[in-house]
């Protein structure tokens, strides 16, 4: 572990850039999902799908110490994804 706070913050900034790119990519895919759901008259919320992806990603995380924080982060991501889908579907009407 690095003892230099500036070095740690540089690494956090680099991590943030990766998160931004991953977020942008995910939201572009969410947009595609929304357009598909609209075209096929499907609901935005799929309880079973959300449950499965939460379980899968918790297993992939494989870190009990931060699992609770990841789950909160991921649930917020899903909330924002659904809001974005709703906006896209409503704008397309």
GROMACS .gro file of C-alpha atoms in nm:
model
   93
    1UNK     CA    1   0.000   0.000   0.000
    2UNK     CA    2   0.126   0.345  -0.088
    3UNK     CA    3   0.187   0.590   0.196
    4UNK     CA    4   0.173   0.897  -0.025
    5UNK     CA    5  -0.174   1.052  -0.030
    6UNK     CA    6  -0.107   1.232  -0.357
    7UNK     CA    7  -0.015   0.902  -0.527
    8UNK     CA    8  -0.330   0.738  -0.395
    9UNK     CA    9  -0.542   1.027  -0.520
   10UNK     CA   10  -0.383   1.003  -0.865
   11UNK     CA   11  -0.482   0.635  -0.874
   12UNK     CA   12  -0.836   0.723  -0.761
   13UNK     CA   13  -0.857   0.980  -1.044
   14UNK     CA   14  -0.748   0.712  -1.292
   15UNK     CA   15  -1.009   0.477  -1.151
   16UNK     CA   16  -1.273   0.751  -1.184
   17UNK     CA   17  -1.189   0.786  -1.554
   18UNK     CA   18  -1.245   0.414  -1.602
   19UNK     CA   19  -1.577   0.439  -1.416
   20UNK     CA   20  -1.686   0.728  -1.638
   21UNK     CA   21  -1.607   0.534  -1.955
   22UNK     CA   22  -1.783   0.223  -1.825
   23UNK     CA   23  -2.084   0.432  -1.720
   24UNK     CA   24  -2.109   0.596  -2.062
   25UNK     CA   25  -2.086   0.259  -2.235
   26UNK     CA   26  -2.348   0.108  -2.003
   27UNK     CA   27  -2.589   0.398  -2.053
   28UNK     CA   28  -2.553   0.372  -2.431
   29UNK     CA   29  -2.655   0.007  -2.398
   30UNK     CA   30  -2.940   0.104  -2.165
   31UNK     CA   31  -3.063   0.335  -2.440
   32UNK     CA   32  -3.064   0.044  -2.684
   33UNK     CA   33  -3.257  -0.164  -2.431
   34UNK     CA   34  -3.513   0.116  -2.387
   35UNK     CA   35  -3.567   0.143  -2.762
   36UNK     CA   36  -3.609  -0.234  -2.787
   37UNK     CA   37  -3.855  -0.237  -2.497
   38UNK     CA   38  -4.053   0.045  -2.656
   39UNK     CA   39  -4.064  -0.128  -2.994
   40UNK     CA   40  -4.176  -0.453  -2.833
   41UNK     CA   41  -4.410  -0.299  -2.576
   42UNK     CA   42  -4.212  -0.438  -2.281
   43UNK     CA   43  -4.206  -0.289  -1.930
   44UNK     CA   44  -3.902  -0.100  -1.807
   45UNK     CA   45  -3.881  -0.289  -1.479
   46UNK     CA   46  -3.807  -0.661  -1.480
   47UNK     CA   47  -3.788  -0.778  -1.118
   48UNK     CA   48  -3.642  -1.121  -1.203
   49UNK     CA   49  -3.373  -0.973  -1.428
   50UNK     CA   50  -3.266  -0.726  -1.159
   51UNK     CA   51  -3.250  -1.000  -0.898
   52UNK     CA   52  -3.035  -1.217  -1.125
   53UNK     CA   53  -2.790  -0.942  -1.219
   54UNK     CA   54  -2.751  -0.833  -0.855
   55UNK     CA   55  -2.677  -1.191  -0.750
   56UNK     CA   56  -2.436  -1.244  -1.040
   57UNK     CA   57  -2.246  -0.923  -0.974
   58UNK     CA   58  -2.220  -0.985  -0.599
   59UNK     CA   59  -2.063  -1.322  -0.680
   60UNK     CA   60  -1.823  -1.156  -0.924
   61UNK     CA   61  -1.732  -0.895  -0.662
   62UNK     CA   62  -1.641  -1.174  -0.421
   63UNK     CA   63  -1.552  -0.936  -0.137
   64UNK     CA   64  -1.767  -0.953   0.176
   65UNK     CA   65  -1.600  -0.645   0.326
   66UNK     CA   66  -1.736  -0.413   0.056
   67UNK     CA   67  -2.038  -0.613  -0.063
   68UNK     CA   68  -2.289  -0.386   0.111
   69UNK     CA   69  -2.137  -0.074  -0.046
   70UNK     CA   70  -2.123  -0.231  -0.390
   71UNK     CA   71  -2.486  -0.337  -0.362
   72UNK     CA   72  -2.587   0.020  -0.274
   73UNK     CA   73  -2.380   0.151  -0.566
   74UNK     CA   74  -2.528  -0.104  -0.805
   75UNK     CA   75  -2.887  -0.048  -0.692
   76UNK     CA   76  -2.844   0.324  -0.755
   77UNK     CA   77  -2.704   0.246  -1.098
   78UNK     CA   78  -3.014   0.039  -1.174
   79UNK     CA   79  -3.242   0.318  -1.052
   80UNK     CA   80  -3.072   0.570  -1.279
   81UNK     CA   81  -3.080   0.323  -1.568
   82UNK     CA   82  -3.457   0.284  -1.530
   83UNK     CA   83  -3.502   0.662  -1.514
   84UNK     CA   84  -3.301   0.697  -1.835
   85UNK     CA   85  -3.506   0.425  -2.004
   86UNK     CA   86  -3.827   0.600  -1.900
   87UNK     CA   87  -3.705   0.931  -2.039
   88UNK     CA   88  -3.607   0.772  -2.369
   89UNK     CA   89  -3.937   0.589  -2.402
   90UNK     CA   90  -4.138   0.899  -2.307
   91UNK     CA   91  -3.939   1.118  -2.548
   92UNK     CA   92  -3.999   0.875  -2.831
   93UNK     CA   93  -4.381   0.904  -2.801
   0.00000   0.00000   0.00000
